[in-house]
């Protein structure tokens, strides 16, 4: 897979992909990440890329020309499966979307800033719009890191143990059960007996119960009786 990230603040990605699972995914060629600076496509002397919004109101808007030039150039080089605009005024990103994107070859992530991007970029180029939650970030960059991480770890071969990804919270619509490692007792707190017993059926049943319990308690919106 190849991920192209379009941003006005490329520095925000420094370090985001340089450790742990994401670093290894890049080293092992499961994914290529290319970060593009919108400012490099400014046609102004002062390299400006934003302007006041028509109709008035606080906050600057990323201009149509530099974004169109950059995105147009990228689209000439390859066909994109998805051109995704990261913005709080969109439907929420979730595990199902991460699963879908992880199967694709070429994805572009557009990071907005200030009040967002000129609507005509959305009309001309954007195929998907996603928000990562009901709160506002200063820009789409941190959201792009979140979305990239969620996608990359699902690319076949990136995780050593695919069953680990399949048992994640949200993968089956429920939250994950509690997990324990050694020692079996710590400060008087014991690991549940069933996990020490080695009865795979019993363990599976216990995990399902705990998943349901936790989901009903903290995320009743995810829980349905069927
Ligand atoms: Cl994708 N962008 C920004 N700027 N804020 C957000 C967001 C995205 N998702 C939640 N808040």
Coordinates of C-alpha atoms and ligand atoms in Angstrom, one line a residue:
X1 CA 0.0 0.0 0.0
X2 CA 1.0 3.6 -0.6
X3 CA -0.4 6.5 1.6
X4 CA 0.1 10.1 0.3
X5 CA -0.5 12.7 3.0
X6 CA -1.2 16.3 1.9
X7 CA -0.6 18.8 4.7
X8 CA 0.3 22.4 5.5
X9 CA 2.3 21.3 8.5
X10 CA 4.4 18.3 7.5
X11 CA 6.6 18.7 10.6
X12 CA 3.7 17.3 12.7
X13 CA 4.5 13.9 11.2
X14 CA 8.1 13.9 12.5
X15 CA 8.4 10.8 14.5
X16 CA 4.9 9.6 14.0
X17 CA 6.0 6.6 11.8
X18 CA 9.5 6.1 13.1
X19 CA 8.9 3.5 15.8
X20 CA 7.3 0.2 16.6
X21 CA 4.8 -1.5 14.3
X22 CA 4.6 1.4 11.8
X23 CA 8.4 1.6 11.5
X24 CA 8.6 -2.1 10.8
X25 CA 5.7 -2.0 8.3
X26 CA 7.6 0.7 6.3
X27 CA 11.0 -1.2 6.6
X28 CA 9.3 -4.4 5.4
X29 CA 7.7 -2.6 2.5
X30 CA 4.1 -3.3 3.5
X31 CA 3.5 0.5 3.2
X32 CA 5.1 3.6 1.8
X33 CA 4.2 6.9 3.3
X34 CA 4.8 10.1 1.3
X35 CA 4.2 13.5 2.9
X36 CA 3.5 16.5 0.6
X37 CA 3.7 20.2 1.7
X38 CA 0.8 22.3 0.4
X39 CA 3.0 25.4 0.7
X40 CA 5.3 24.0 -2.1
X41 CA 2.4 24.6 -4.5
X42 CA 1.6 28.1 -3.5
X43 CA 1.7 30.5 -6.5
X44 CA 2.1 33.6 -4.3
X45 CA 5.3 35.4 -3.6
X46 CA 4.8 35.1 0.1
X47 CA 3.9 31.4 -0.2
X48 CA 0.5 31.9 1.3
X49 CA -1.9 29.1 1.1
X50 CA -4.9 30.4 3.0
X51 CA -7.3 33.3 2.7
X52 CA -10.4 34.9 4.3
X53 CA -13.7 33.2 3.8
X54 CA -16.3 34.7 1.5
X55 CA -19.3 35.9 3.5
X56 CA -17.2 36.8 6.4
X57 CA -16.5 35.0 9.7
X58 CA -13.5 34.2 11.7
X59 CA -10.8 31.7 10.5
X60 CA -8.8 31.2 7.4
X61 CA -9.6 28.7 4.6
X62 CA -7.1 26.7 2.6
X63 CA -7.2 28.0 -0.9
X64 CA -8.3 26.0 -3.9
X65 CA -5.3 26.6 -6.3
X66 CA -2.4 25.1 -4.3
X67 CA -4.4 22.1 -3.2
X68 CA -5.8 21.5 -6.7
X69 CA -2.3 21.7 -8.2
X70 CA -0.8 19.2 -5.6
X71 CA -3.7 16.7 -5.7
X72 CA -3.9 17.0 -9.5
X73 CA -0.2 16.2 -9.8
X74 CA -0.6 13.1 -7.6
X75 CA -3.6 11.9 -9.4
X76 CA -1.7 12.0 -12.7
X77 CA 0.9 9.7 -11.2
X78 CA -1.4 7.0 -10.0
X79 CA -5.0 6.0 -9.5
X80 CA -6.2 6.6 -6.0
X81 CA -8.7 4.1 -4.4
X82 CA -9.7 6.8 -1.9
X83 CA -9.0 10.5 -1.5
X84 CA -10.0 11.1 2.1
X85 CA -10.5 14.5 3.7
X86 CA -10.0 14.6 7.5
X87 CA -12.4 17.0 9.0
X88 CA -14.6 17.2 12.1
X89 CA -17.7 17.9 10.0
X90 CA -17.9 14.3 8.7
X91 CA -19.1 10.9 9.6
X92 CA -17.0 9.0 12.2
X93 CA -14.0 6.8 11.3
X94 CA -14.3 3.3 12.7
X95 CA -12.8 -0.2 12.6
X96 CA -15.0 -1.2 9.7
X97 CA -13.6 1.6 7.6
X98 CA -10.0 0.8 8.7
X99 CA -10.6 -2.8 7.5
X100 CA -11.8 -1.6 4.1
X101 CA -8.9 0.9 3.6
X102 CA -6.3 -1.6 4.7
X103 CA -7.1 -3.7 1.5
X104 CA -6.4 -0.9 -0.9
X105 CA -3.3 0.1 -3.0
X106 CA -3.3 3.9 -3.0
X107 CA -4.9 6.2 -0.5
X108 CA -4.6 10.0 -0.2
X109 CA -5.2 11.7 3.2
X110 CA -5.9 15.5 3.0
X111 CA -5.3 17.5 6.2
X112 CA -7.3 20.6 6.6
X113 CA -6.3 23.5 8.9
X114 CA -7.9 26.7 10.2
X115 CA -11.6 26.7 9.1
X116 CA -10.9 23.9 6.6
X117 CA -10.5 23.8 2.8
X118 CA -12.3 25.5 0.0
X119 CA -15.5 23.4 -0.7
X120 CA -14.5 23.1 -4.4
X121 CA -11.6 20.8 -3.4
X122 CA -14.1 18.5 -1.8
X123 CA -16.4 18.7 -4.8
X124 CA -13.5 18.1 -7.3
X125 CA -11.3 15.5 -5.6
X126 CA -12.5 14.1 -2.3
X127 CA -14.1 10.7 -2.3
X128 CA -14.5 10.1 1.4
X129 CA -14.7 12.4 4.4
X130 CA -14.0 11.2 8.0
X131 CA -13.8 12.6 11.5
X132 CA -12.0 10.7 14.3
X133 CA -14.3 11.9 17.1
X134 CA -16.7 14.5 18.3
X135 CA -14.1 17.2 19.3
X136 CA -12.1 19.7 17.3
X137 CA -8.3 19.4 16.6
X138 CA -6.2 22.2 15.3
X139 CA -5.7 20.4 12.0
X140 CA -6.1 17.1 10.3
X141 CA -2.5 16.0 10.9
X142 CA -3.0 14.2 14.2
X143 CA -6.1 12.6 12.8
X144 CA -4.1 11.4 9.7
X145 CA -1.7 9.7 12.1
X146 CA -4.5 8.0 13.9
X147 CA -6.2 6.8 10.7
X148 CA -2.8 5.7 9.2
X149 CA -2.0 3.7 12.3
X150 CA -5.4 2.0 12.3
X151 CA -5.1 1.1 8.6
X152 CA -1.4 0.0 8.5
X153 CA -1.6 -2.5 11.4
X154 CA -4.4 -4.3 9.4
X155 CA -2.4 -4.7 6.2
X156 CA -1.8 -8.5 5.8
X157 CA 1.7 -9.4 7.1
X158 CA 2.2 -6.3 9.3
X159 CA 1.2 -8.0 12.5
X160 CA 3.0 -11.2 13.3
X161 CA -0.2 -12.8 14.6
X162 CA -3.3 -11.9 12.6
X163 CA -5.5 -13.4 15.4
X164 CA -4.3 -10.6 17.6
X165 CA -5.9 -8.0 15.3
X166 CA -9.1 -10.1 15.0
X167 CA -9.5 -10.0 18.8
X168 CA -9.0 -6.3 19.1
X169 CA -11.7 -4.1 20.6
X170 CA -14.3 -3.1 18.0
X171 CA -13.3 -5.8 15.5
X172 CA -16.4 -7.8 16.4
X173 CA -18.4 -4.8 17.5
X174 CA -17.5 -5.3 21.2
X175 CA -14.8 -4.0 23.6
X176 CA -11.9 -6.4 24.3
X177 CA -11.9 -8.4 27.6
X178 CA -9.3 -7.8 30.3
X179 CA -5.8 -9.3 29.8
X180 CA -3.2 -10.4 32.3
X181 CA 0.5 -11.6 32.2
X182 CA 2.8 -12.9 34.9
X183 CA 2.9 -12.9 37.9
X184 CA -0.3 -14.7 38.7
X185 CA -0.7 -12.7 41.9
X186 CA 0.3 -9.1 42.5
X187 CA -0.4 -6.9 45.6
X188 CA -3.1 -9.4 46.5
X189 CA -4.8 -9.2 43.1
X190 CA -5.1 -12.6 41.4
X191 CA -5.4 -13.5 37.8
X192 CA -8.8 -15.1 37.2
X193 CA -8.6 -18.9 37.8
X194 CA -10.1 -19.8 34.4
X195 CA -7.1 -18.2 32.6
X196 CA -4.6 -20.3 34.5
X197 CA -6.5 -23.6 33.8
X198 CA -5.8 -24.1 30.1
X199 CA -9.3 -25.0 29.2
X200 CA -9.6 -23.2 25.8
X201 CA -13.4 -23.5 25.7
X202 CA -13.8 -22.1 29.2
X203 CA -11.4 -19.3 28.5
X204 CA -13.2 -18.4 25.3
X205 CA -16.5 -18.3 27.2
X206 CA -15.1 -16.2 30.0
X207 CA -13.6 -13.7 27.5
X208 CA -17.0 -13.4 25.7
X209 CA -18.7 -12.7 29.0
X210 CA -16.2 -10.1 30.0
X211 CA -16.4 -8.4 26.6
X212 CA -20.2 -8.2 26.9
X213 CA -20.0 -7.0 30.5
X214 CA -17.5 -4.2 29.6
X215 CA -19.3 -3.1 26.5
X216 CA -22.7 -2.9 28.3
X217 CA -21.2 -0.9 31.1
X218 CA -19.0 1.7 29.3
X219 CA -20.4 1.6 25.7
X220 CA -24.0 0.7 25.8
X221 CA -24.4 2.4 22.4
X222 CA -22.4 -0.5 20.9
X223 CA -24.4 -3.2 22.6
X224 CA -27.5 -4.8 21.1
X225 CA -29.3 -8.0 22.3
X226 CA -29.1 -10.0 19.0
Ligands
LIG1 CL1 -10.3 14.5 11.1 N1 -9.8 17.0 11.9 C1 -9.9 18.0 12.8 N2 -9.3 19.2 12.6 N3 -10.5 17.9 14.0 C2 -11.1 16.7 14.2 C3 -11.0 15.6 13.3 C4 -10.4 15.8 12.2 N4 -11.7 14.6 13.9 C5 -12.1 15.0 15.1 N5 -11.7 16.3 15.3

